[in-house]
Amino acid sequence: MYKNKLENGRNNISGLKIKEIRQKLPTKTSQRKLAEMLQIQGLDLDKNAIQRIESGQRFVTDIELKVISKILDVSSDDLLNI
């Protein structure tokens, strides 16, 4: 049977990488600032959604992954640890 969660209970595999890249950006970027940057690109996520993605509590859609990778200036594969 297919499971939607990883063995460690996380709902996504990209959250930790998103957090890592966000924290290494040259300009200090909080979860709130990242949410604002995503909203400018038309992706309606708030700070709480970013927190839940980074902690693995929330699923990430392919559309969200595409915009997040654009904002963080990395490929989607980089966020998926491929």
JSON list of N, CA and C in Angstrom, two decimals:
[
{"chain": "A", "resi": 1, "resn": "MET", "atom": "N", "xyz": [0.83, -1.19, 0.00]},
{"chain": "A", "resi": 1, "resn": "MET", "atom": "CA", "xyz": [0.00, 0.00, 0.00]},
{"chain": "A", "resi": 1, "resn": "MET", "atom": "C", "xyz": [0.88, 1.25, 0.00]},
{"chain": "A", "resi": 2, "resn": "TYR", "atom": "N", "xyz": [0.50, 2.24, -0.79]},
{"chain": "A", "resi": 2, "resn": "TYR", "atom": "CA", "xyz": [1.27, 3.48, -0.91]},
{"chain": "A", "resi": 2, "resn": "TYR", "atom": "C", "xyz": [1.06, 4.35, 0.31]},
{"chain": "A", "resi": 3, "resn": "LYS", "atom": "N", "xyz": [2.11, 4.94, 0.80]},
{"chain": "A", "resi": 3, "resn": "LYS", "atom": "CA", "xyz": [2.04, 5.85, 1.94]},
{"chain": "A", "resi": 3, "resn": "LYS", "atom": "C", "xyz": [2.45, 7.24, 1.51]},
{"chain": "A", "resi": 4, "resn": "ASN", "atom": "N", "xyz": [1.77, 8.24, 2.04]},
{"chain": "A", "resi": 4, "resn": "ASN", "atom": "CA", "xyz": [2.06, 9.63, 1.70]},
{"chain": "A", "resi": 4, "resn": "ASN", "atom": "C", "xyz": [3.11, 10.26, 2.60]},
{"chain": "A", "resi": 5, "resn": "LYS", "atom": "N", "xyz": [3.59, 9.52, 3.57]},
{"chain": "A", "resi": 5, "resn": "LYS", "atom": "CA", "xyz": [4.59, 10.07, 4.49]},
{"chain": "A", "resi": 5, "resn": "LYS", "atom": "C", "xyz": [5.89, 9.29, 4.38]},
{"chain": "A", "resi": 6, "resn": "LEU", "atom": "N", "xyz": [6.97, 9.97, 4.70]},
{"chain": "A", "resi": 6, "resn": "LEU", "atom": "CA", "xyz": [8.26, 9.31, 4.77]},
{"chain": "A", "resi": 6, "resn": "LEU", "atom": "C", "xyz": [8.32, 8.45, 6.03]},
{"chain": "A", "resi": 7, "resn": "GLU", "atom": "N", "xyz": [9.29, 7.59, 6.09]},
{"chain": "A", "resi": 7, "resn": "GLU", "atom": "CA", "xyz": [9.44, 6.73, 7.27]},
{"chain": "A", "resi": 7, "resn": "GLU", "atom": "C", "xyz": [9.60, 7.51, 8.56]},
{"chain": "A", "resi": 8, "resn": "ASN", "atom": "N", "xyz": [10.17, 8.71, 8.46]},
{"chain": "A", "resi": 8, "resn": "ASN", "atom": "CA", "xyz": [10.36, 9.55, 9.65]},
{"chain": "A", "resi": 8, "resn": "ASN", "atom": "C", "xyz": [9.13, 10.38, 10.00]},
{"chain": "A", "resi": 9, "resn": "GLY", "atom": "N", "xyz": [8.04, 10.19, 9.25]},
{"chain": "A", "resi": 9, "resn": "GLY", "atom": "CA", "xyz": [6.78, 10.89, 9.53]},
{"chain": "A", "resi": 9, "resn": "GLY", "atom": "C", "xyz": [6.60, 12.22, 8.83]},
{"chain": "A", "resi": 10, "resn": "ARG", "atom": "N", "xyz": [7.62, 12.65, 8.09]},
{"chain": "A", "resi": 10, "resn": "ARG", "atom": "CA", "xyz": [7.52, 13.93, 7.38]},
{"chain": "A", "resi": 10, "resn": "ARG", "atom": "C", "xyz": [6.60, 13.80, 6.17]},
{"chain": "A", "resi": 11, "resn": "ASN", "atom": "N", "xyz": [5.91, 14.91, 5.84]},
{"chain": "A", "resi": 11, "resn": "ASN", "atom": "CA", "xyz": [5.00, 14.94, 4.70]},
{"chain": "A", "resi": 11, "resn": "ASN", "atom": "C", "xyz": [5.66, 15.45, 3.42]},
{"chain": "A", "resi": 12, "resn": "ASN", "atom": "N", "xyz": [6.93, 15.79, 3.48]},
{"chain": "A", "resi": 12, "resn": "ASN", "atom": "CA", "xyz": [7.64, 16.23, 2.28]},
{"chain": "A", "resi": 12, "resn": "ASN", "atom": "C", "xyz": [9.13, 15.93, 2.44]},
{"chain": "A", "resi": 13, "resn": "ILE", "atom": "N", "xyz": [9.83, 15.93, 1.31]},
{"chain": "A", "resi": 13, "resn": "ILE", "atom": "CA", "xyz": [11.28, 15.72, 1.36]},
{"chain": "A", "resi": 13, "resn": "ILE", "atom": "C", "xyz": [12.05, 17.01, 1.08]},
{"chain": "A", "resi": 14, "resn": "SER", "atom": "N", "xyz": [11.34, 18.07, 0.76]},
{"chain": "A", "resi": 14, "resn": "SER", "atom": "CA", "xyz": [11.99, 19.32, 0.39]},
{"chain": "A", "resi": 14, "resn": "SER", "atom": "C", "xyz": [12.08, 20.34, 1.53]},
{"chain": "A", "resi": 15, "resn": "GLY", "atom": "N", "xyz": [11.31, 20.17, 2.57]},
{"chain": "A", "resi": 15, "resn": "GLY", "atom": "CA", "xyz": [11.24, 21.18, 3.63]},
{"chain": "A", "resi": 15, "resn": "GLY", "atom": "C", "xyz": [12.57, 21.50, 4.29]},
{"chain": "A", "resi": 16, "resn": "LEU", "atom": "N", "xyz": [13.33, 20.49, 4.63]},
{"chain": "A", "resi": 16, "resn": "LEU", "atom": "CA", "xyz": [14.62, 20.74, 5.28]},
{"chain": "A", "resi": 16, "resn": "LEU", "atom": "C", "xyz": [15.58, 21.47, 4.35]},
{"chain": "A", "resi": 17, "resn": "LYS", "atom": "N", "xyz": [15.55, 21.13, 3.07]},
{"chain": "A", "resi": 17, "resn": "LYS", "atom": "CA", "xyz": [16.43, 21.80, 2.10]},
{"chain": "A", "resi": 17, "resn": "LYS", "atom": "C", "xyz": [15.99, 23.25, 1.89]},
{"chain": "A", "resi": 18, "resn": "ILE", "atom": "N", "xyz": [14.68, 23.48, 1.86]},
{"chain": "A", "resi": 18, "resn": "ILE", "atom": "CA", "xyz": [14.17, 24.85, 1.74]},
{"chain": "A", "resi": 18, "resn": "ILE", "atom": "C", "xyz": [14.67, 25.69, 2.91]},
{"chain": "A", "resi": 19, "resn": "LYS", "atom": "N", "xyz": [14.57, 25.15, 4.11]},
{"chain": "A", "resi": 19, "resn": "LYS", "atom": "CA", "xyz": [15.02, 25.86, 5.30]},
{"chain": "A", "resi": 19, "resn": "LYS", "atom": "C", "xyz": [16.53, 26.14, 5.23]},
{"chain": "A", "resi": 20, "resn": "GLU", "atom": "N", "xyz": [17.29, 25.12, 4.85]},
{"chain": "A", "resi": 20, "resn": "GLU", "atom": "CA", "xyz": [18.75, 25.27, 4.75]},
{"chain": "A", "resi": 20, "resn": "GLU", "atom": "C", "xyz": [19.13, 26.37, 3.77]},
{"chain": "A", "resi": 21, "resn": "ILE", "atom": "N", "xyz": [18.53, 26.35, 2.59]},
{"chain": "A", "resi": 21, "resn": "ILE", "atom": "CA", "xyz": [18.85, 27.35, 1.57]},
{"chain": "A", "resi": 21, "resn": "ILE", "atom": "C", "xyz": [18.38, 28.73, 2.00]},
{"chain": "A", "resi": 22, "resn": "ARG", "atom": "N", "xyz": [17.18, 28.83, 2.57]},
{"chain": "A", "resi": 22, "resn": "ARG", "atom": "CA", "xyz": [16.65, 30.12, 3.04]},
{"chain": "A", "resi": 22, "resn": "ARG", "atom": "C", "xyz": [17.59, 30.74, 4.06]},
{"chain": "A", "resi": 23, "resn": "GLN", "atom": "N", "xyz": [18.10, 29.93, 4.99]},
{"chain": "A", "resi": 23, "resn": "GLN", "atom": "CA", "xyz": [18.97, 30.45, 6.04]},
{"chain": "A", "resi": 23, "resn": "GLN", "atom": "C", "xyz": [20.36, 30.84, 5.53]},
{"chain": "A", "resi": 24, "resn": "LYS", "atom": "N", "xyz": [20.75, 30.33, 4.37]},
{"chain": "A", "resi": 24, "resn": "LYS", "atom": "CA", "xyz": [22.06, 30.65, 3.80]},
{"chain": "A", "resi": 24, "resn": "LYS", "atom": "C", "xyz": [22.00, 31.79, 2.77]},
{"chain": "A", "resi": 25, "resn": "LEU", "atom": "N", "xyz": [20.82, 32.35, 2.52]},
{"chain": "A", "resi": 25, "resn": "LEU", "atom": "CA", "xyz": [20.72, 33.45, 1.57]},
{"chain": "A", "resi": 25, "resn": "LEU", "atom": "C", "xyz": [21.54, 34.63, 2.06]},
{"chain": "A", "resi": 26, "resn": "PRO", "atom": "N", "xyz": [22.14, 35.39, 1.12]},
{"chain": "A", "resi": 26, "resn": "PRO", "atom": "CA", "xyz": [23.01, 36.50, 1.51]},
{"chain": "A", "resi": 26, "resn": "PRO", "atom": "C", "xyz": [22.28, 37.56, 2.35]},
{"chain": "A", "resi": 27, "resn": "THR", "atom": "N", "xyz": [21.02, 37.82, 2.02]},
{"chain": "A", "resi": 27, "resn": "THR", "atom": "CA", "xyz": [20.21, 38.74, 2.80]},
{"chain": "A", "resi": 27, "resn": "THR", "atom": "C", "xyz": [19.38, 37.93, 3.78]},
{"chain": "A", "resi": 28, "resn": "LYS", "atom": "N", "xyz": [19.40, 38.32, 5.04]},
{"chain": "A", "resi": 28, "resn": "LYS", "atom": "CA", "xyz": [18.66, 37.57, 6.05]},
{"chain": "A", "resi": 28, "resn": "LYS", "atom": "C", "xyz": [17.20, 37.42, 5.61]},
{"chain": "A", "resi": 29, "resn": "THR", "atom": "N", "xyz": [16.74, 36.18, 5.50]},
{"chain": "A", "resi": 29, "resn": "THR", "atom": "CA", "xyz": [15.39, 35.91, 5.00]},
{"chain": "A", "resi": 29, "resn": "THR", "atom": "C", "xyz": [14.64, 35.06, 6.02]},
{"chain": "A", "resi": 30, "resn": "SER", "atom": "N", "xyz": [13.68, 35.68, 6.67]},
{"chain": "A", "resi": 30, "resn": "SER", "atom": "CA", "xyz": [12.85, 34.96, 7.63]},
{"chain": "A", "resi": 30, "resn": "SER", "atom": "C", "xyz": [11.78, 34.17, 6.88]},
{"chain": "A", "resi": 31, "resn": "GLN", "atom": "N", "xyz": [11.07, 33.34, 7.60]},
{"chain": "A", "resi": 31, "resn": "GLN", "atom": "CA", "xyz": [9.95, 32.62, 6.99]},
{"chain": "A", "resi": 31, "resn": "GLN", "atom": "C", "xyz": [8.92, 33.62, 6.48]},
{"chain": "A", "resi": 32, "resn": "ARG", "atom": "N", "xyz": [8.69, 34.67, 7.23]},
{"chain": "A", "resi": 32, "resn": "ARG", "atom": "CA", "xyz": [7.72, 35.70, 6.82]},
{"chain": "A", "resi": 32, "resn": "ARG", "atom": "C", "xyz": [8.17, 36.38, 5.53]},
{"chain": "A", "resi": 33, "resn": "LYS", "atom": "N", "xyz": [9.47, 36.71, 5.45]},
{"chain": "A", "resi": 33, "resn": "LYS", "atom": "CA", "xyz": [9.98, 37.37, 4.24]},
{"chain": "A", "resi": 33, "resn": "LYS", "atom": "C", "xyz": [9.89, 36.44, 3.04]},
{"chain": "A", "resi": 34, "resn": "LEU", "atom": "N", "xyz": [10.20, 35.16, 3.24]},
{"chain": "A", "resi": 34, "resn": "LEU", "atom": "CA", "xyz": [10.07, 34.20, 2.15]},
{"chain": "A", "resi": 34, "resn": "LEU", "atom": "C", "xyz": [8.62, 34.12, 1.69]},
{"chain": "A", "resi": 35, "resn": "ALA", "atom": "N", "xyz": [7.69, 34.10, 2.62]},
{"chain": "A", "resi": 35, "resn": "ALA", "atom": "CA", "xyz": [6.27, 34.07, 2.27]},
{"chain": "A", "resi": 35, "resn": "ALA", "atom": "C", "xyz": [5.89, 35.30, 1.45]},
{"chain": "A", "resi": 36, "resn": "GLU", "atom": "N", "xyz": [6.40, 36.46, 1.84]},
{"chain": "A", "resi": 36, "resn": "GLU", "atom": "CA", "xyz": [6.12, 37.69, 1.09]},
{"chain": "A", "resi": 36, "resn": "GLU", "atom": "C", "xyz": [6.70, 37.61, -0.32]},
{"chain": "A", "resi": 37, "resn": "MET", "atom": "N", "xyz": [7.90, 37.07, -0.46]},
{"chain": "A", "resi": 37, "resn": "MET", "atom": "CA", "xyz": [8.53, 36.92, -1.77]},
{"chain": "A", "resi": 37, "resn": "MET", "atom": "C", "xyz": [7.70, 35.99, -2.66]},
{"chain": "A", "resi": 38, "resn": "LEU", "atom": "N", "xyz": [7.18, 34.92, -2.06]},
{"chain": "A", "resi": 38, "resn": "LEU", "atom": "CA", "xyz": [6.35, 33.98, -2.81]},
{"chain": "A", "resi": 38, "resn": "LEU", "atom": "C", "xyz": [5.02, 34.61, -3.21]},
{"chain": "A", "resi": 39, "resn": "GLN", "atom": "N", "xyz": [4.45, 35.42, -2.33]},
{"chain": "A", "resi": 39, "resn": "GLN", "atom": "CA", "xyz": [3.19, 36.08, -2.64]},
{"chain": "A", "resi": 39, "resn": "GLN", "atom": "C", "xyz": [3.35, 37.05, -3.80]},
{"chain": "A", "resi": 40, "resn": "ILE", "atom": "N", "xyz": [4.48, 37.72, -3.89]},
{"chain": "A", "resi": 40, "resn": "ILE", "atom": "CA", "xyz": [4.75, 38.62, -5.02]},
{"chain": "A", "resi": 40, "resn": "ILE", "atom": "C", "xyz": [4.74, 37.84, -6.33]},
{"chain": "A", "resi": 41, "resn": "GLN", "atom": "N", "xyz": [5.17, 36.58, -6.27]},
{"chain": "A", "resi": 41, "resn": "GLN", "atom": "CA", "xyz": [5.18, 35.72, -7.46]},
{"chain": "A", "resi": 41, "resn": "GLN", "atom": "C", "xyz": [3.83, 35.05, -7.70]},
{"chain": "A", "resi": 42, "resn": "GLY", "atom": "N", "xyz": [2.84, 35.37, -6.85]},
{"chain": "A", "resi": 42, "resn": "GLY", "atom": "CA", "xyz": [1.49, 34.85, -7.05]},
{"chain": "A", "resi": 42, "resn": "GLY", "atom": "C", "xyz": [1.19, 33.57, -6.29]},
{"chain": "A", "resi": 43, "resn": "LEU", "atom": "N", "xyz": [2.08, 33.14, -5.42]},
{"chain": "A", "resi": 43, "resn": "LEU", "atom": "CA", "xyz": [1.87, 31.92, -4.64]},
{"chain": "A", "resi": 43, "resn": "LEU", "atom": "C", "xyz": [1.38, 32.32, -3.25]},
{"chain": "A", "resi": 44, "resn": "ASP", "atom": "N", "xyz": [0.16, 31.96, -2.93]},
{"chain": "A", "resi": 44, "resn": "ASP", "atom": "CA", "xyz": [-0.47, 32.41, -1.69]},
{"chain": "A", "resi": 44, "resn": "ASP", "atom": "C", "xyz": [-0.11, 31.50, -0.52]},
{"chain": "A", "resi": 45, "resn": "LEU", "atom": "N", "xyz": [1.07, 31.72, 0.03]},
{"chain": "A", "resi": 45, "resn": "LEU", "atom": "CA", "xyz": [1.52, 31.01, 1.23]},
{"chain": "A", "resi": 45, "resn": "LEU", "atom": "C", "xyz": [1.86, 32.05, 2.29]},
{"chain": "A", "resi": 46, "resn": "ASP", "atom": "N", "xyz": [1.52, 31.76, 3.53]},
{"chain": "A", "resi": 46, "resn": "ASP", "atom": "CA", "xyz": [1.88, 32.67, 4.61]},
{"chain": "A", "resi": 46, "resn": "ASP", "atom": "C", "xyz": [3.02, 32.09, 5.43]},
{"chain": "A", "resi": 47, "resn": "LYS", "atom": "N", "xyz": [3.45, 32.82, 6.44]},
{"chain": "A", "resi": 47, "resn": "LYS", "atom": "CA", "xyz": [4.57, 32.40, 7.28]},
{"chain": "A", "resi": 47, "resn": "LYS", "atom": "C", "xyz": [4.30, 31.04, 7.92]},
{"chain": "A", "resi": 48, "resn": "ASN", "atom": "N", "xyz": [3.07, 30.81, 8.34]},
{"chain": "A", "resi": 48, "resn": "ASN", "atom": "CA", "xyz": [2.72, 29.54, 8.97]},
{"chain": "A", "resi": 48, "resn": "ASN", "atom": "C", "xyz": [2.86, 28.37, 8.00]},
{"chain": "A", "resi": 49, "resn": "ALA", "atom": "N", "xyz": [2.49, 28.59, 6.76]},
{"chain": "A", "resi": 49, "resn": "ALA", "atom": "CA", "xyz": [2.63, 27.54, 5.74]},
{"chain": "A", "resi": 49, "resn": "ALA", "atom": "C", "xyz": [4.10, 27.22, 5.52]},
{"chain": "A", "resi": 50, "resn": "ILE", "atom": "N", "xyz": [4.95, 28.25, 5.49]},
{"chain": "A", "resi": 50, "resn": "ILE", "atom": "CA", "xyz": [6.39, 28.04, 5.32]},
{"chain": "A", "resi": 50, "resn": "ILE", "atom": "C", "xyz": [6.93, 27.24, 6.50]},
{"chain": "A", "resi": 51, "resn": "GLN", "atom": "N", "xyz": [6.50, 27.61, 7.71]},
{"chain": "A", "resi": 51, "resn": "GLN", "atom": "CA", "xyz": [6.96, 26.90, 8.90]},
{"chain": "A", "resi": 51, "resn": "GLN", "atom": "C", "xyz": [6.55, 25.43, 8.84]},
{"chain": "A", "resi": 52, "resn": "ARG", "atom": "N", "xyz": [5.33, 25.16, 8.40]},
{"chain": "A", "resi": 52, "resn": "ARG", "atom": "CA", "xyz": [4.85, 23.78, 8.33]},
{"chain": "A", "resi": 52, "resn": "ARG", "atom": "C", "xyz": [5.56, 23.00, 7.22]},
{"chain": "A", "resi": 53, "resn": "ILE", "atom": "N", "xyz": [5.89, 23.66, 6.12]},
{"chain": "A", "resi": 53, "resn": "ILE", "atom": "CA", "xyz": [6.65, 23.00, 5.05]},
{"chain": "A", "resi": 53, "resn": "ILE", "atom": "C", "xyz": [8.04, 22.63, 5.57]},
{"chain": "A", "resi": 54, "resn": "GLU", "atom": "N", "xyz": [8.72, 23.60, 6.17]},
{"chain": "A", "resi": 54, "resn": "GLU", "atom": "CA", "xyz": [10.08, 23.36, 6.65]},
{"chain": "A", "resi": 54, "resn": "GLU", "atom": "C", "xyz": [10.14, 22.29, 7.74]},
{"chain": "A", "resi": 55, "resn": "SER", "atom": "N", "xyz": [9.09, 22.20, 8.55]},
{"chain": "A", "resi": 55, "resn": "SER", "atom": "CA", "xyz": [9.08, 21.20, 9.62]},
{"chain": "A", "resi": 55, "resn": "SER", "atom": "C", "xyz": [8.56, 19.85, 9.15]},
{"chain": "A", "resi": 56, "resn": "GLY", "atom": "N", "xyz": [8.10, 19.79, 7.89]},
{"chain": "A", "resi": 56, "resn": "GLY", "atom": "CA", "xyz": [7.63, 18.52, 7.34]},
{"chain": "A", "resi": 56, "resn": "GLY", "atom": "C", "xyz": [6.19, 18.19, 7.66]},
{"chain": "A", "resi": 57, "resn": "GLN", "atom": "N", "xyz": [5.46, 19.13, 8.22]},
{"chain": "A", "resi": 57, "resn": "GLN", "atom": "CA", "xyz": [4.07, 18.90, 8.58]},
{"chain": "A", "resi": 57, "resn": "GLN", "atom": "C", "xyz": [3.11, 19.10, 7.41]},
{"chain": "A", "resi": 58, "resn": "ARG", "atom": "N", "xyz": [3.57, 19.75, 6.35]},
{"chain": "A", "resi": 58, "resn": "ARG", "atom": "CA", "xyz": [2.70, 20.10, 5.23]},
{"chain": "A", "resi": 58, "resn": "ARG", "atom": "C", "xyz": [3.26, 19.54, 3.94]},
{"chain": "A", "resi": 59, "resn": "PHE", "atom": "N", "xyz": [2.35, 19.06, 3.09]},
{"chain": "A", "resi": 59, "resn": "PHE", "atom": "CA", "xyz": [2.74, 18.62, 1.76]},
{"chain": "A", "resi": 59, "resn": "PHE", "atom": "C", "xyz": [3.12, 19.84, 0.92]},
{"chain": "A", "resi": 60, "resn": "VAL", "atom": "N", "xyz": [3.94, 19.63, -0.11]},
{"chain": "A", "resi": 60, "resn": "VAL", "atom": "CA", "xyz": [4.33, 20.69, -1.04]},
{"chain": "A", "resi": 60, "resn": "VAL", "atom": "C", "xyz": [3.87, 20.25, -2.43]},
{"chain": "A", "resi": 61, "resn": "THR", "atom": "N", "xyz": [3.09, 21.10, -3.09]},
{"chain": "A", "resi": 61, "resn": "THR", "atom": "CA", "xyz": [2.63, 20.76, -4.45]},
{"chain": "A", "resi": 61, "resn": "THR", "atom": "C", "xyz": [3.74, 21.05, -5.46]},
{"chain": "A", "resi": 62, "resn": "ASP", "atom": "N", "xyz": [3.57, 20.50, -6.64]},
{"chain": "A", "resi": 62, "resn": "ASP", "atom": "CA", "xyz": [4.57, 20.75, -7.69]},
{"chain": "A", "resi": 62, "resn": "ASP", "atom": "C", "xyz": [4.60, 22.23, -8.08]},
{"chain": "A", "resi": 63, "resn": "ILE", "atom": "N", "xyz": [3.46, 22.88, -8.07]},
{"chain": "A", "resi": 63, "resn": "ILE", "atom": "CA", "xyz": [3.39, 24.30, -8.40]},
{"chain": "A", "resi": 63, "resn": "ILE", "atom": "C", "xyz": [4.16, 25.11, -7.35]},
{"chain": "A", "resi": 64, "resn": "GLU", "atom": "N", "xyz": [3.94, 24.79, -6.08]},
{"chain": "A", "resi": 64, "resn": "GLU", "atom": "CA", "xyz": [4.66, 25.48, -5.00]},
{"chain": "A", "resi": 64, "resn": "GLU", "atom": "C", "xyz": [6.16, 25.23, -5.11]},
{"chain": "A", "resi": 65, "resn": "LEU", "atom": "N", "xyz": [6.54, 24.00, -5.38]},
{"chain": "A", "resi": 65, "resn": "LEU", "atom": "CA", "xyz": [7.95, 23.66, -5.49]},
{"chain": "A", "resi": 65, "resn": "LEU", "atom": "C", "xyz": [8.63, 24.45, -6.61]},
{"chain": "A", "resi": 66, "resn": "LYS", "atom": "N", "xyz": [7.92, 24.61, -7.71]},
{"chain": "A", "resi": 66, "resn": "LYS", "atom": "CA", "xyz": [8.47, 25.35, -8.85]},
{"chain": "A", "resi": 66, "resn": "LYS", "atom": "C", "xyz": [8.72, 26.82, -8.48]},
{"chain": "A", "resi": 67, "resn": "VAL", "atom": "N", "xyz": [7.76, 27.45, -7.82]},
{"chain": "A", "resi": 67, "resn": "VAL", "atom": "CA", "xyz": [7.92, 28.86, -7.45]},
{"chain": "A", "resi": 67, "resn": "VAL", "atom": "C", "xyz": [8.96, 29.02, -6.35]},
{"chain": "A", "resi": 68, "resn": "ILE", "atom": "N", "xyz": [8.95, 28.14, -5.37]},
{"chain": "A", "resi": 68, "resn": "ILE", "atom": "CA", "xyz": [9.94, 28.21, -4.29]},
{"chain": "A", "resi": 68, "resn": "ILE", "atom": "C", "xyz": [11.35, 28.07, -4.85]},
{"chain": "A", "resi": 69, "resn": "SER", "atom": "N", "xyz": [11.53, 27.13, -5.77]},
{"chain": "A", "resi": 69, "resn": "SER", "atom": "CA", "xyz": [12.87, 26.95, -6.36]},
{"chain": "A", "resi": 69, "resn": "SER", "atom": "C", "xyz": [13.30, 28.19, -7.14]},
{"chain": "A", "resi": 70, "resn": "LYS", "atom": "N", "xyz": [12.35, 28.85, -7.80]},
{"chain": "A", "resi": 70, "resn": "LYS", "atom": "CA", "xyz": [12.66, 30.08, -8.54]},
{"chain": "A", "resi": 70, "resn": "LYS", "atom": "C", "xyz": [13.10, 31.18, -7.58]},
{"chain": "A", "resi": 71, "resn": "ILE", "atom": "N", "xyz": [12.37, 31.35, -6.49]},
{"chain": "A", "resi": 71, "resn": "ILE", "atom": "CA", "xyz": [12.68, 32.39, -5.51]},
{"chain": "A", "resi": 71, "resn": "ILE", "atom": "C", "xyz": [14.04, 32.13, -4.85]},
{"chain": "A", "resi": 72, "resn": "LEU", "atom": "N", "xyz": [14.32, 30.86, -4.55]},
{"chain": "A", "resi": 72, "resn": "LEU", "atom": "CA", "xyz": [15.59, 30.50, -3.88]},
{"chain": "A", "resi": 72, "resn": "LEU", "atom": "C", "xyz": [16.74, 30.36, -4.87]},
{"chain": "A", "resi": 73, "resn": "ASP", "atom": "N", "xyz": [16.43, 30.50, -6.17]},
{"chain": "A", "resi": 73, "resn": "ASP", "atom": "CA", "xyz": [17.43, 30.43, -7.24]},
{"chain": "A", "resi": 73, "resn": "ASP", "atom": "C", "xyz": [18.18, 29.09, -7.25]},
{"chain": "A", "resi": 74, "resn": "VAL", "atom": "N", "xyz": [17.39, 28.01, -7.12]},
{"chain": "A", "resi": 74, "resn": "VAL", "atom": "CA", "xyz": [17.92, 26.65, -7.22]},
{"chain": "A", "resi": 74, "resn": "VAL", "atom": "C", "xyz": [16.95, 25.85, -8.10]},
{"chain": "A", "resi": 75, "resn": "SER", "atom": "N", "xyz": [17.36, 24.66, -8.50]},
{"chain": "A", "resi": 75, "resn": "SER", "atom": "CA", "xyz": [16.46, 23.82, -9.28]},
{"chain": "A", "resi": 75, "resn": "SER", "atom": "C", "xyz": [15.52, 23.06, -8.35]},
{"chain": "A", "resi": 76, "resn": "SER", "atom": "N", "xyz": [14.42, 22.61, -8.89]},
{"chain": "A", "resi": 76, "resn": "SER", "atom": "CA", "xyz": [13.50, 21.77, -8.12]},
{"chain": "A", "resi": 76, "resn": "SER", "atom": "C", "xyz": [14.21, 20.52, -7.65]},
{"chain": "A", "resi": 77, "resn": "ASP", "atom": "N", "xyz": [15.08, 19.97, -8.50]},
{"chain": "A", "resi": 77, "resn": "ASP", "atom": "CA", "xyz": [15.84, 18.78, -8.11]},
{"chain": "A", "resi": 77, "resn": "ASP", "atom": "C", "xyz": [16.69, 19.05, -6.86]},
{"chain": "A", "resi": 78, "resn": "ASP", "atom": "N", "xyz": [17.26, 20.26, -6.76]},
{"chain": "A", "resi": 78, "resn": "ASP", "atom": "CA", "xyz": [18.05, 20.60, -5.58]},
{"chain": "A", "resi": 78, "resn": "ASP", "atom": "C", "xyz": [17.19, 20.54, -4.32]},
{"chain": "A", "resi": 79, "resn": "LEU", "atom": "N", "xyz": [15.94, 20.96, -4.42]},
{"chain": "A", "resi": 79, "resn": "LEU", "atom": "CA", "xyz": [15.04, 20.93, -3.26]},
{"chain": "A", "resi": 79, "resn": "LEU", "atom": "C", "xyz": [14.59, 19.52, -2.92]},
{"chain": "A", "resi": 80, "resn": "LEU", "atom": "N", "xyz": [14.65, 18.65, -3.90]},
{"chain": "A", "resi": 80, "resn": "LEU", "atom": "CA", "xyz": [14.24, 17.26, -3.69]},
{"chain": "A", "resi": 80, "resn": "LEU", "atom": "C", "xyz": [15.44, 16.38, -3.32]},
{"chain": "A", "resi": 81, "resn": "ASN", "atom": "N", "xyz": [16.59, 17.01, -3.14]},
{"chain": "A", "resi": 81, "resn": "ASN", "atom": "CA", "xyz": [17.82, 16.30, -2.78]},
{"chain": "A", "resi": 81, "resn": "ASN", "atom": "C", "xyz": [18.21, 15.26, -3.82]},
{"chain": "A", "resi": 82, "resn": "ILE", "atom": "N", "xyz": [17.94, 15.54, -5.09]},
{"chain": "A", "resi": 82, "resn": "ILE", "atom": "CA", "xyz": [18.27, 14.61, -6.16]},
{"chain": "A", "resi": 82, "resn": "ILE", "atom": "C", "xyz": [19.66, 14.95, -6.68]}
]
